[in-house]
Coordinates of C-alpha atoms and ligand atoms in Angstrom, one line a residue:
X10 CA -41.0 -13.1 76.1
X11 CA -38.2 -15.9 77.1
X12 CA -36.1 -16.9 74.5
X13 CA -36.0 -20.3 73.0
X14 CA -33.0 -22.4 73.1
X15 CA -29.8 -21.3 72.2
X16 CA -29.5 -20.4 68.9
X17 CA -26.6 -21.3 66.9
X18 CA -24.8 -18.6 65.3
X19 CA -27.3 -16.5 63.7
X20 CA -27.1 -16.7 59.9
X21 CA -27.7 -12.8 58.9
X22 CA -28.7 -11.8 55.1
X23 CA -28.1 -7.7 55.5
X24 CA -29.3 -5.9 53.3
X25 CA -27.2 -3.5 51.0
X26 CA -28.1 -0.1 52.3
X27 CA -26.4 3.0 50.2
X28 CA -27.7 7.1 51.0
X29 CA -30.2 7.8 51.0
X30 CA -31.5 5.0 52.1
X31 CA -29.1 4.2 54.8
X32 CA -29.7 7.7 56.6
X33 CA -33.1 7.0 56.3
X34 CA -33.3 3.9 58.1
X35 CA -31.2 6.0 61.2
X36 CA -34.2 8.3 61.1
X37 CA -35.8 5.8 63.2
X38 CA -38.3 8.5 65.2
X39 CA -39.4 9.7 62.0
X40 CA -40.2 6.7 60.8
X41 CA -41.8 5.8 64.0
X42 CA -44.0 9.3 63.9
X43 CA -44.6 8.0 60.0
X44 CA -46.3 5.1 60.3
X45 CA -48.2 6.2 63.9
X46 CA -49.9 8.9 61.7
X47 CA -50.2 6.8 58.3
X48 CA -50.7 3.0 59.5
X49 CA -49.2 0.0 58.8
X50 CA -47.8 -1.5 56.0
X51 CA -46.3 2.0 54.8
X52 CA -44.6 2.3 51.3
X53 CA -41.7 4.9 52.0
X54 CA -39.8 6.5 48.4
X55 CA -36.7 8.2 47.5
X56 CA -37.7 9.6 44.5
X57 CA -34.0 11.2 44.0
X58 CA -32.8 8.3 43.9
X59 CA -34.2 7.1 40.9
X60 CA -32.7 10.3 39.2
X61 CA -28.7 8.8 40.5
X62 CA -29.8 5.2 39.3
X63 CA -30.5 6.8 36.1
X64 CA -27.4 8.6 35.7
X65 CA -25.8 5.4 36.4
X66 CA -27.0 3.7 33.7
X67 CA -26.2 7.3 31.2
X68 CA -22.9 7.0 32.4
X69 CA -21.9 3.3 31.4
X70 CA -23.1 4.7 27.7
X71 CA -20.7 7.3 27.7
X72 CA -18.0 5.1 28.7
X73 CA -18.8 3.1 25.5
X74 CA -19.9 6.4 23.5
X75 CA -23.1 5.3 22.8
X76 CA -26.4 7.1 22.2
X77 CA -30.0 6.5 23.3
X78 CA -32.1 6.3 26.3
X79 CA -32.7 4.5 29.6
X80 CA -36.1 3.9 29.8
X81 CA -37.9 3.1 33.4
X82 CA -40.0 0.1 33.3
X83 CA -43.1 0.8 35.2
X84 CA -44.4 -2.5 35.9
X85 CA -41.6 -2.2 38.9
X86 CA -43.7 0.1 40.6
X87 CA -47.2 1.5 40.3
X88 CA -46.0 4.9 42.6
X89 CA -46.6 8.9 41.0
X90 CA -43.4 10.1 42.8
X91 CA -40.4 7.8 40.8
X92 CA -42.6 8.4 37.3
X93 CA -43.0 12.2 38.3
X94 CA -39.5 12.3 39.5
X95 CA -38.1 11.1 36.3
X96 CA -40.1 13.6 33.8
X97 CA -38.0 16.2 34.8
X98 CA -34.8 14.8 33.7
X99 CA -32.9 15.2 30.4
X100 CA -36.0 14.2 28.0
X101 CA -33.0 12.9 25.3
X102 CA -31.7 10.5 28.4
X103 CA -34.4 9.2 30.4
X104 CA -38.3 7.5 28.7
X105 CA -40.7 5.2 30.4
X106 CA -41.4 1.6 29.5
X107 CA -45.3 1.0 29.8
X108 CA -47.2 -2.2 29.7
X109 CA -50.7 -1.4 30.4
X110 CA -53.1 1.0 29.2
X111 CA -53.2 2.1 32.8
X112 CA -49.5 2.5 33.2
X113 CA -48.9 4.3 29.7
X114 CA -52.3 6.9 30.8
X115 CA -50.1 7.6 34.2
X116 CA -47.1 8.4 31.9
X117 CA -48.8 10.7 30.1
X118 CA -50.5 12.4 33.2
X119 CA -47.5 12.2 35.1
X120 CA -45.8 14.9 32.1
X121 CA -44.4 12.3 30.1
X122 CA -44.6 13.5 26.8
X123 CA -45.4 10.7 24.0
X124 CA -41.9 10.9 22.2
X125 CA -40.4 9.5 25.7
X126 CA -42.9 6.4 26.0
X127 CA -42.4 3.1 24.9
X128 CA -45.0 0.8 24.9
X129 CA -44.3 -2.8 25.4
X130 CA -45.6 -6.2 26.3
X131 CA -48.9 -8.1 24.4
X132 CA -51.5 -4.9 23.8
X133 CA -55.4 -4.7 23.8
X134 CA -56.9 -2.8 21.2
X135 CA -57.3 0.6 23.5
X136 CA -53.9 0.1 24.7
X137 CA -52.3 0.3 20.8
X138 CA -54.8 2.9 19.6
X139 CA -53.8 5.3 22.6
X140 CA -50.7 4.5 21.9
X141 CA -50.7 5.7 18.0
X142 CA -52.7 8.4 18.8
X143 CA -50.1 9.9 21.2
X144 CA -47.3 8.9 19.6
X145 CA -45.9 6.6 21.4
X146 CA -43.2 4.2 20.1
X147 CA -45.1 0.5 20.0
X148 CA -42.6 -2.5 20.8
X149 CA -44.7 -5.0 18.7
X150 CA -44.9 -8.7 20.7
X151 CA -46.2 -10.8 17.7
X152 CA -47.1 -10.4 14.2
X153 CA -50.7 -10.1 15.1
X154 CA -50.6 -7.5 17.1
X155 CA -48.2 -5.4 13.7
X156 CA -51.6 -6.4 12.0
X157 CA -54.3 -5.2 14.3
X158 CA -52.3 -1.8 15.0
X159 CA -51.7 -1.0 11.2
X160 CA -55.6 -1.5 10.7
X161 CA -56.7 0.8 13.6
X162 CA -54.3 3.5 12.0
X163 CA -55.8 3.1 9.2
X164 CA -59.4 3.0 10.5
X165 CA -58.7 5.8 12.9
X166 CA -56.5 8.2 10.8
X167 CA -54.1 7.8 13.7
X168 CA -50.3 9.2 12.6
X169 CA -47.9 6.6 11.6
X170 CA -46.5 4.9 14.0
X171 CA -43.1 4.3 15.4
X172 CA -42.4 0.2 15.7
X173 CA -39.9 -1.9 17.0
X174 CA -40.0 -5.7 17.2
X175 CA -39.5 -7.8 19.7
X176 CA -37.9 -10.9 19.5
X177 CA -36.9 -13.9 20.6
X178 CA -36.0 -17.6 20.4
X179 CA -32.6 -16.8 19.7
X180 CA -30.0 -19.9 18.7
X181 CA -26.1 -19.6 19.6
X182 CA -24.6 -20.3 16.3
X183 CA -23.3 -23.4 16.0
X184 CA -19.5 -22.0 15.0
X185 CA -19.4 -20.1 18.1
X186 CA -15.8 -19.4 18.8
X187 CA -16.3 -20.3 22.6
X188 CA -18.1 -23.5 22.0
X189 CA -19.7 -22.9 25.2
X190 CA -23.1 -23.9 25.3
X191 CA -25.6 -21.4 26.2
X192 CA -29.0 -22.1 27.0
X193 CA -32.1 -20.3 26.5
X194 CA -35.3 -20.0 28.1
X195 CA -38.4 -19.9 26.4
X196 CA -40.6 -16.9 26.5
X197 CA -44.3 -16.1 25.7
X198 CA -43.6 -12.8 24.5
X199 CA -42.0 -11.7 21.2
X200 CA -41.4 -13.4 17.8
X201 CA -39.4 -15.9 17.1
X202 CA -36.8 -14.3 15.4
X203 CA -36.2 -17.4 12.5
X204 CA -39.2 -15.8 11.3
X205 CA -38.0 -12.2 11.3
X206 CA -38.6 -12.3 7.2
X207 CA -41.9 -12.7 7.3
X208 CA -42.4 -9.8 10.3
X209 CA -40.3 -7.5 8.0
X210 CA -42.7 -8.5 4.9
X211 CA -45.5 -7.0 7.4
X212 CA -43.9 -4.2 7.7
X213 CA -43.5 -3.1 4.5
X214 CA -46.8 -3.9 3.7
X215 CA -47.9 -1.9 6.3
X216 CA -45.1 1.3 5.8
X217 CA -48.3 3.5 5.0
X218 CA -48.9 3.0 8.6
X219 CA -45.9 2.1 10.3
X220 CA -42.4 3.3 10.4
X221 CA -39.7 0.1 11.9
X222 CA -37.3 2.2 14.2
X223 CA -35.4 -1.1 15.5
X224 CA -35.6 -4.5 17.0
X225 CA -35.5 -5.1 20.7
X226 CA -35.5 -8.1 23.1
X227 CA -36.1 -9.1 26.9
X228 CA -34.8 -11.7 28.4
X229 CA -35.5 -12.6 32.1
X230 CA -32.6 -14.2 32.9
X231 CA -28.8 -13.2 34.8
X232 CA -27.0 -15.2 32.1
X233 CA -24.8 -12.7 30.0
X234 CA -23.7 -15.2 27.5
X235 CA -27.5 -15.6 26.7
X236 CA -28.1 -11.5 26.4
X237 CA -24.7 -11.5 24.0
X238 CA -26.2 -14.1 21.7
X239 CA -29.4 -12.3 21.9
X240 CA -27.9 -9.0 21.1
X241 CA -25.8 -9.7 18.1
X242 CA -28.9 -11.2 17.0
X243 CA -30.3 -8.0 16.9
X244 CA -27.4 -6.4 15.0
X245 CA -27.3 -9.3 12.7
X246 CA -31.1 -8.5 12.0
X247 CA -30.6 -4.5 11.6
X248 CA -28.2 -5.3 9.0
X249 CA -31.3 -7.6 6.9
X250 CA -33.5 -4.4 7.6
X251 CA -30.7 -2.5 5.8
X252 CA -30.4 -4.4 3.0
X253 CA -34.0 -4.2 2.2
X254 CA -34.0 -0.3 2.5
X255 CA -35.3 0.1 5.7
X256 CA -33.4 2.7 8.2
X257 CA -33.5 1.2 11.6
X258 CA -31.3 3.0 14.6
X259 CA -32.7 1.1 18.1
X260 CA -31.6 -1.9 19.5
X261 CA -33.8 -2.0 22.4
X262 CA -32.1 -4.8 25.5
X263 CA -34.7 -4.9 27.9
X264 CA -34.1 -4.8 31.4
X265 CA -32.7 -8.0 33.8
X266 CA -29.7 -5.6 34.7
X267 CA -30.9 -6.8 38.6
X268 CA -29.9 -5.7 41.9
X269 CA -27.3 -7.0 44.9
X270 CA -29.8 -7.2 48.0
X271 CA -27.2 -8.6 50.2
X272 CA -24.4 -6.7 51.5
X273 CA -22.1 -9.8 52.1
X274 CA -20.9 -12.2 50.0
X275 CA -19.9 -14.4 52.9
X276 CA -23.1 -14.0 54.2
X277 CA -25.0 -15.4 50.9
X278 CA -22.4 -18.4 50.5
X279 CA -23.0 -19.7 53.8
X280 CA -26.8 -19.0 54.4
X281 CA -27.1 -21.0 51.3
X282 CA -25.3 -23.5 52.0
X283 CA -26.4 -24.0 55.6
X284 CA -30.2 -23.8 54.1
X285 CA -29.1 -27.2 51.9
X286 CA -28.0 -28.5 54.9
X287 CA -31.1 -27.8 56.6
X288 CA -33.3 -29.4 53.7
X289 CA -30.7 -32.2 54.3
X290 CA -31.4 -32.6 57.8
X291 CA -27.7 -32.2 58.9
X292 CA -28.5 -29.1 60.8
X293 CA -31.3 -27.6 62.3
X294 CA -34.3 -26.2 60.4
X295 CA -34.2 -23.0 58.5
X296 CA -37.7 -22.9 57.2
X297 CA -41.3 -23.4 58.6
X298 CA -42.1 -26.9 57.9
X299 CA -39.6 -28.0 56.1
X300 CA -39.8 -25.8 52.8
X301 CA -37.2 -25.8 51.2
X302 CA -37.0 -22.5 47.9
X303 CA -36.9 -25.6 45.9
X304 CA -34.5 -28.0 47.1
X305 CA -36.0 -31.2 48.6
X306 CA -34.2 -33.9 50.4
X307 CA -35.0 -37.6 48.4
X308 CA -33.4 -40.3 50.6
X309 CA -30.4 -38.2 51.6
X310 CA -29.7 -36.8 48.2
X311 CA -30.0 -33.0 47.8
X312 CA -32.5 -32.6 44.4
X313 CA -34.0 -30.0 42.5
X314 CA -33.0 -26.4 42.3
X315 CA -32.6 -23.5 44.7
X316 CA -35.6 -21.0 43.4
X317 CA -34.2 -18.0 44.7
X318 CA -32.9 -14.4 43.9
X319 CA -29.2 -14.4 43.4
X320 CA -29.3 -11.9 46.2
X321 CA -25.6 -10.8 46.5
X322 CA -24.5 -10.0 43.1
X323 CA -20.9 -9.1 42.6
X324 CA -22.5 -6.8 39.5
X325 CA -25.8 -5.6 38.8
X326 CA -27.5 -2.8 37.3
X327 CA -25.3 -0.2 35.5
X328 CA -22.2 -2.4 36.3
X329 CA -24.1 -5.7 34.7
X330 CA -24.6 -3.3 31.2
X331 CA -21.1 -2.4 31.4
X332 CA -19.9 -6.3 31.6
X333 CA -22.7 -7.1 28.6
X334 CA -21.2 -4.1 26.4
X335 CA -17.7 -5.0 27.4
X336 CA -18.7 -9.1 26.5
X337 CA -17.1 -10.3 23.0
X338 CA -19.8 -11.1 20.7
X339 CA -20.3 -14.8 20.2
X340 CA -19.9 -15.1 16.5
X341 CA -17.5 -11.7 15.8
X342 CA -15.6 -12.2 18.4
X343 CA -15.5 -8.2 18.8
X344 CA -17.2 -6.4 22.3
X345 CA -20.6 -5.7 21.9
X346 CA -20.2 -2.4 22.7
X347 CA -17.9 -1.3 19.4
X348 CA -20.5 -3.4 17.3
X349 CA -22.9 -1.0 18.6
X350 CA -20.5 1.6 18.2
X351 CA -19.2 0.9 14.7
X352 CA -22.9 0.1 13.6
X353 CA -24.3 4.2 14.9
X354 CA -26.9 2.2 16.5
X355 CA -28.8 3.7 19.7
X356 CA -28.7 1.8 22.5
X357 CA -32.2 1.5 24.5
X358 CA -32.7 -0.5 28.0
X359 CA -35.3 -0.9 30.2
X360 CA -34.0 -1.4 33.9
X361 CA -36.9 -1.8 35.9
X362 CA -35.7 -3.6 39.3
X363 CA -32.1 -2.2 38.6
X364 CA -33.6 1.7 38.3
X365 CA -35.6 1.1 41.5
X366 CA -32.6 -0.1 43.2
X367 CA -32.3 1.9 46.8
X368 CA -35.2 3.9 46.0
X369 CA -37.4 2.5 49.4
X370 CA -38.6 1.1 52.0
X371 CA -42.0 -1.0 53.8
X372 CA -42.7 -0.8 57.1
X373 CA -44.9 -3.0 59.5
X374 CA -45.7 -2.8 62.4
X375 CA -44.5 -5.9 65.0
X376 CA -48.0 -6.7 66.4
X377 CA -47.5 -9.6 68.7
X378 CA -44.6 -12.3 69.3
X379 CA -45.7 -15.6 70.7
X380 CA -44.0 -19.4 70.6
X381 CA -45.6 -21.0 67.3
X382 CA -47.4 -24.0 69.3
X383 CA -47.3 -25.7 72.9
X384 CA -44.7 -28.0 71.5
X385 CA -42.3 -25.7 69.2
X386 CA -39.7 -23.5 70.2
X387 CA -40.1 -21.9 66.7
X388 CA -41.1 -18.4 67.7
X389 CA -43.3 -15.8 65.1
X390 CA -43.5 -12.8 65.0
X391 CA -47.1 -11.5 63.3
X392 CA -46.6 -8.3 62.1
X393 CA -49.4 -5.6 60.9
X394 CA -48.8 -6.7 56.5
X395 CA -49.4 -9.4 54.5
X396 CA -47.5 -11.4 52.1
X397 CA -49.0 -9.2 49.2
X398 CA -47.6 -6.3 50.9
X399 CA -43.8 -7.3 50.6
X400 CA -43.6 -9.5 48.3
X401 CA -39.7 -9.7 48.4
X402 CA -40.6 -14.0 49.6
X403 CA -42.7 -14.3 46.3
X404 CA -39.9 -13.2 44.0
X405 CA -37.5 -15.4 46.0
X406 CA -35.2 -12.4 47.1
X407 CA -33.9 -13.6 50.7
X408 CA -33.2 -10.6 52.8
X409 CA -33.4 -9.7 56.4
X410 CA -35.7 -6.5 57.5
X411 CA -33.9 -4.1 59.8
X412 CA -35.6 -3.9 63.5
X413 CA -36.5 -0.2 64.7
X414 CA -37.2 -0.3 68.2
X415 CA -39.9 1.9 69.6
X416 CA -38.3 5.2 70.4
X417 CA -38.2 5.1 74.5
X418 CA -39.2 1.9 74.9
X419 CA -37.6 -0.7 76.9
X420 CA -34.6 -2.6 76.0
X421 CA -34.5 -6.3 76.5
X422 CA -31.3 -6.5 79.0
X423 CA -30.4 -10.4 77.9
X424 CA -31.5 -9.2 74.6
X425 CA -29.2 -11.3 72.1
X426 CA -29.9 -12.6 68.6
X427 CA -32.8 -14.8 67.9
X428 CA -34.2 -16.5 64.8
X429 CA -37.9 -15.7 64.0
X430 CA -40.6 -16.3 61.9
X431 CA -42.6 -13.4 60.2
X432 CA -46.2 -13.7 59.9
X433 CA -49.1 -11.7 58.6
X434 CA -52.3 -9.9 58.8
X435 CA -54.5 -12.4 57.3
X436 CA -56.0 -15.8 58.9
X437 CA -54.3 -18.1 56.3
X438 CA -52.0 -20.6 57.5
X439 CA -49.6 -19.4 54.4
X440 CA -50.0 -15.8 55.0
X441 CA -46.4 -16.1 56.0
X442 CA -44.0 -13.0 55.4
X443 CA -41.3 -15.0 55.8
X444 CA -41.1 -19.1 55.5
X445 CA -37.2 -19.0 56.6
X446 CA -36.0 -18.4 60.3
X447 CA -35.1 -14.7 60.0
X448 CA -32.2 -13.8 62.1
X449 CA -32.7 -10.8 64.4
X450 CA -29.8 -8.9 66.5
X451 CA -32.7 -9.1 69.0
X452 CA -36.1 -10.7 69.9
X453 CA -38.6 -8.0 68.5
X454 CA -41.5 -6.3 71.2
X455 CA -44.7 -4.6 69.3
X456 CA -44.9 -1.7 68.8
X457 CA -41.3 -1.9 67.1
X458 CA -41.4 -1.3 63.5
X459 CA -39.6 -4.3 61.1
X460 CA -38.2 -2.0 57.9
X461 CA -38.1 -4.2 54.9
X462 CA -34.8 -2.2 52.7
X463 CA -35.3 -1.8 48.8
X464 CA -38.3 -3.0 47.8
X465 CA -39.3 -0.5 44.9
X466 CA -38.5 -3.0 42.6
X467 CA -41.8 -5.4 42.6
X468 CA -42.2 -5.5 46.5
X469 CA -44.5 -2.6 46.6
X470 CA -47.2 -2.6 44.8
X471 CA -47.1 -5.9 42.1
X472 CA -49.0 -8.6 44.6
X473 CA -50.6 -5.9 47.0
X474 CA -54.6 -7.0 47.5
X475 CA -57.6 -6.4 50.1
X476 CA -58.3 -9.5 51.5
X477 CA -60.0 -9.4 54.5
X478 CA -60.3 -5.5 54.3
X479 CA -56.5 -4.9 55.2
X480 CA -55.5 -1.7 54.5
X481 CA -53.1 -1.9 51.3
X482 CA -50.1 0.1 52.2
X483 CA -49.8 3.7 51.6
X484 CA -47.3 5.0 49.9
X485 CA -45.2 8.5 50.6
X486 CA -42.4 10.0 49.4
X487 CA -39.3 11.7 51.5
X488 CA -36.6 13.8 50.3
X489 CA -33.7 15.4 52.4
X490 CA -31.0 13.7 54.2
X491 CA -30.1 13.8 57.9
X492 CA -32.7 14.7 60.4
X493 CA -33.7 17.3 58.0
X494 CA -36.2 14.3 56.3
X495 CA -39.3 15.9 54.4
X496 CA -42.5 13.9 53.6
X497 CA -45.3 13.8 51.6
X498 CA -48.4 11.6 50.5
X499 CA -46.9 10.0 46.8
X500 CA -50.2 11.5 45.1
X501 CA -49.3 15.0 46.3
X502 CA -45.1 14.9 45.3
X503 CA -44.2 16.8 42.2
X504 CA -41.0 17.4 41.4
X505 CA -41.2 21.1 42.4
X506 CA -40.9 22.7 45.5
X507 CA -43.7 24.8 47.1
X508 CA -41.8 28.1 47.9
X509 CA -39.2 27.6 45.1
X510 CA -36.8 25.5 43.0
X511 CA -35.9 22.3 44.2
X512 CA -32.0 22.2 45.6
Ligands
PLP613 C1 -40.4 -6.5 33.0 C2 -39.7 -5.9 31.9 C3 -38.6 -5.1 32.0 C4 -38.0 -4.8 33.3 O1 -37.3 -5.9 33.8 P1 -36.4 -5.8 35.1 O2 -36.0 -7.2 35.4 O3 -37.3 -5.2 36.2 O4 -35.3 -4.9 34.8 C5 -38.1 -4.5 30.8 N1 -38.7 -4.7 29.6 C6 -39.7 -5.5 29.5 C7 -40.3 -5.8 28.1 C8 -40.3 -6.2 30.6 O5 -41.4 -7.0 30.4

């Protein structure tokens, strides 16, 4: 097809592509021959990559000489190969974080022994008593739920069980050194920890039943000095459990550790900044009809606030840990890390997007391109996926998909940069992939494949329906390097090799 008028510079978002993943998304024929035999959307994994992530995290705790485990939270992705992958690590350095009676029952099945589970989030009854019964260590979300777990042990002669509690609501003292103000979000999970005393009372009531290994928090936020405040919280609070004779060793962090989607800083800065422009009307549009992530234009005044992803991050995952341990605590004025140090305590996270990180890819097929009405020059690009199927838009993470061209086809010869739309599979006006122009280093043909980089975290799986009957995207997992890439189906990868041990 023509292109539109001249665009002006294209505003690229490039996603951060590290090996594996980057060779991977030179394989273009095999990724071609992929999704010919397995459809479109396809879920591609690097299961050993999860395994480096891992070992990213182990290593920022041995910079700081500090014990405990990195434990995957599932919720990021519902696939067997990353859970199966991470079983056969170092059982002392590697758990999973469930929420779900479904998730912790694919643990199990997936080899996790019960000692490396964590359960987590608000529990049904089925949930907590499979828990107990395995063994599992249960993160308790409210004092309720400490109740209604002591009393199925009891009912069920179930073993005593592990506990930590979460908690939450945490105040920056008022004789914070800094006198920085540091503001917290509310949450729905956890208990407020002014009324840890009366959670700690449960528990000794209920020590026939349950033993308290630590205290834990999770805050979904980017904001260190909120997660410093939060964790000498916890410390503070270990030391009241100590005093009453209790012998806590976890402090459990959570996850939010995130993960830098863009490459390019320079990139980030001026696509946002060009996008508040846009809402402003002092350049052309950005977004399909004028949405604007949260930023709306009131009489020539820029309002509200940007609801996205910070997508370049200057640290994330392992190197956001390091900077929290590294923080001086609020009130001691000491790094976190040598409280932790000083105090023996084990140090537990639970990295779910940040352990993900690099660890994927979806595919869809580019099914037609066509001008987006008689009087637009917008043009969109409708490609063989729904919204549900990458839901990178619904988390707010801007990022531009990589273009494979069909192997042998033909090459546009004025083929230049254009901005596109993304559409989907379904007939909803807002089945949109994308609701920003998405910058291309050429117009796309079908038959080309659009790669969306690194979605393990949440982009899978989390949103993924069957409306209309649309195929949901099926997931396999590759290992190798090079053009040497091996595949198969994620319900048939185990961490084994057919003919022998894994390289
Ligand atoms: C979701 C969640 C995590 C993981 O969060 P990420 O932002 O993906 O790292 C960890 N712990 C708990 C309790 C959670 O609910």
């Amino acid at each position: 097809m023509e292109r539109g008028p001249a665009v002006r510079a294209p505003l690229y978002l490039q996603p951060r592509l590290e090996p594996p993943l980057s060779s991977l998304l030179e394989a273009a024929s095999f990724l071609h021959s992929l999704a010919d035999a397995l459809g479109s959307p396809l879920n591609v994994l690097l299961p050993d990559r999860i395994v480096e992530n891992a070992a990213g995290f182990r290593g920022v705790y041995r910079e700081h000489h500090l014990t405990g485990r990195v434990y995957f939270a599932h919720k990021a992705n519902q696939a067997h190969s990353l859970v199966r992958r991470l079983t056969a690590t170092d059982p002392a350095a590697v758990g999973i974080d469930v929420a779900s009676l479904g998730e912790l029952r694919h643990a199990l099945e997936c080899g996790f022994t019960a000692d490396r589970i964590m359960a987590t989030g608000p529990k049904d009854r089925e949930f907590l008593w499979l828990a107990a019964r395995t063994g599992a260590c249960v993160n308790i979300d409210s004092p309720a739920e400490l109740e209604q777990l002591a009393g199925l042990i009891r009912a069920y002669d179930l073993p005593r069980a592990d506990v930590l509690l979460r908690l939450t609501e945490f105040e920056a003292s008022a004789s914070a050194a800094s006198g920085a103000r540091v503001l917290f979000r509310r949450s729905r999970f956890g208990s407020p920890v002014r009324e840890v005393d009366r959670l700690l009372d449960a528990v000794d009531r209920h020590r026939d039943a349950v033993r308290l290994t630590g205290v834990a928090y999770h805050l979904d936020t980017t904001g260190v000095a909120e997660k410093a405040v939060a964790l000498e919280s916890c410390i503070t609070v270990m030391d009241e459990c100590r005093a009453r004779g209790m012998d806590p060793r976890v402090i459990d962090i959570g996850g939010g550790f995130g993960v830098g989607y863009v490459a390019d800083a320079g990139q980030w800065e001026h696509y946002t900044t060009e996008l508040a422009e846009a809402v402003l009307g002092t350049r052309p549009a950005l977004t399909w009809r004028g949405h604007g992530y949260g930023l709306r234009n009131e009489g020539g005044t820029l309002r509200g606030a940007q609801a996205l992803y910070p997508a370049h991050r200057p640290t994330a995952g392992p190197g956001y840990l390091d900077e929290l341990l590294a923080h001086t605590a609020p009130v001691s004025g000491r790094p976190l890390g040598t409280l932790l140090l000083e105090h023996l305590y084990d140090l537990v996270c639970e990295p779910g997007r940040a352990l993900v990180d690099q660890c994927g890819l979806t595919l869809a097929r580019v099914l037609d391109v066509r001008r987006a009405g008689a009087d637009s020059d917008d043009v969109l690009v409708r490609l063989g996926m729904n919204a549900g199927d990458v839901s990178l838009e619904e988390h707010g993470v801007l990022v531009d998909p990589v273009l494979l061209p069909r192997p042998g086809a033909q090459q546009d010869a004025d083929g230049g940069p254009v901005g596109v739309y993304l559409a989907g599979n379904l007939c909803l006006e807002a089945d949109l992939i994308t609701r920003r122009k998405v910058f291309l280093p050429r117009m796309p043909h079908p038959g080309d494949l659009m790669a969306f980089a690194n979605t393990a975290g949440y982009a899978m799986d989390f949103h993924a329906h069957h409306a209309q009957r649309q195929p949901v995207a099926r997931t396999v997992a590759v290992t190798g390097e090079g053009d040497t890439w091996r595949w198969c189906l994620d319900e048939e990868y185990w961490p084994i090799t057919r003919g022998g041990p894994v390289s």
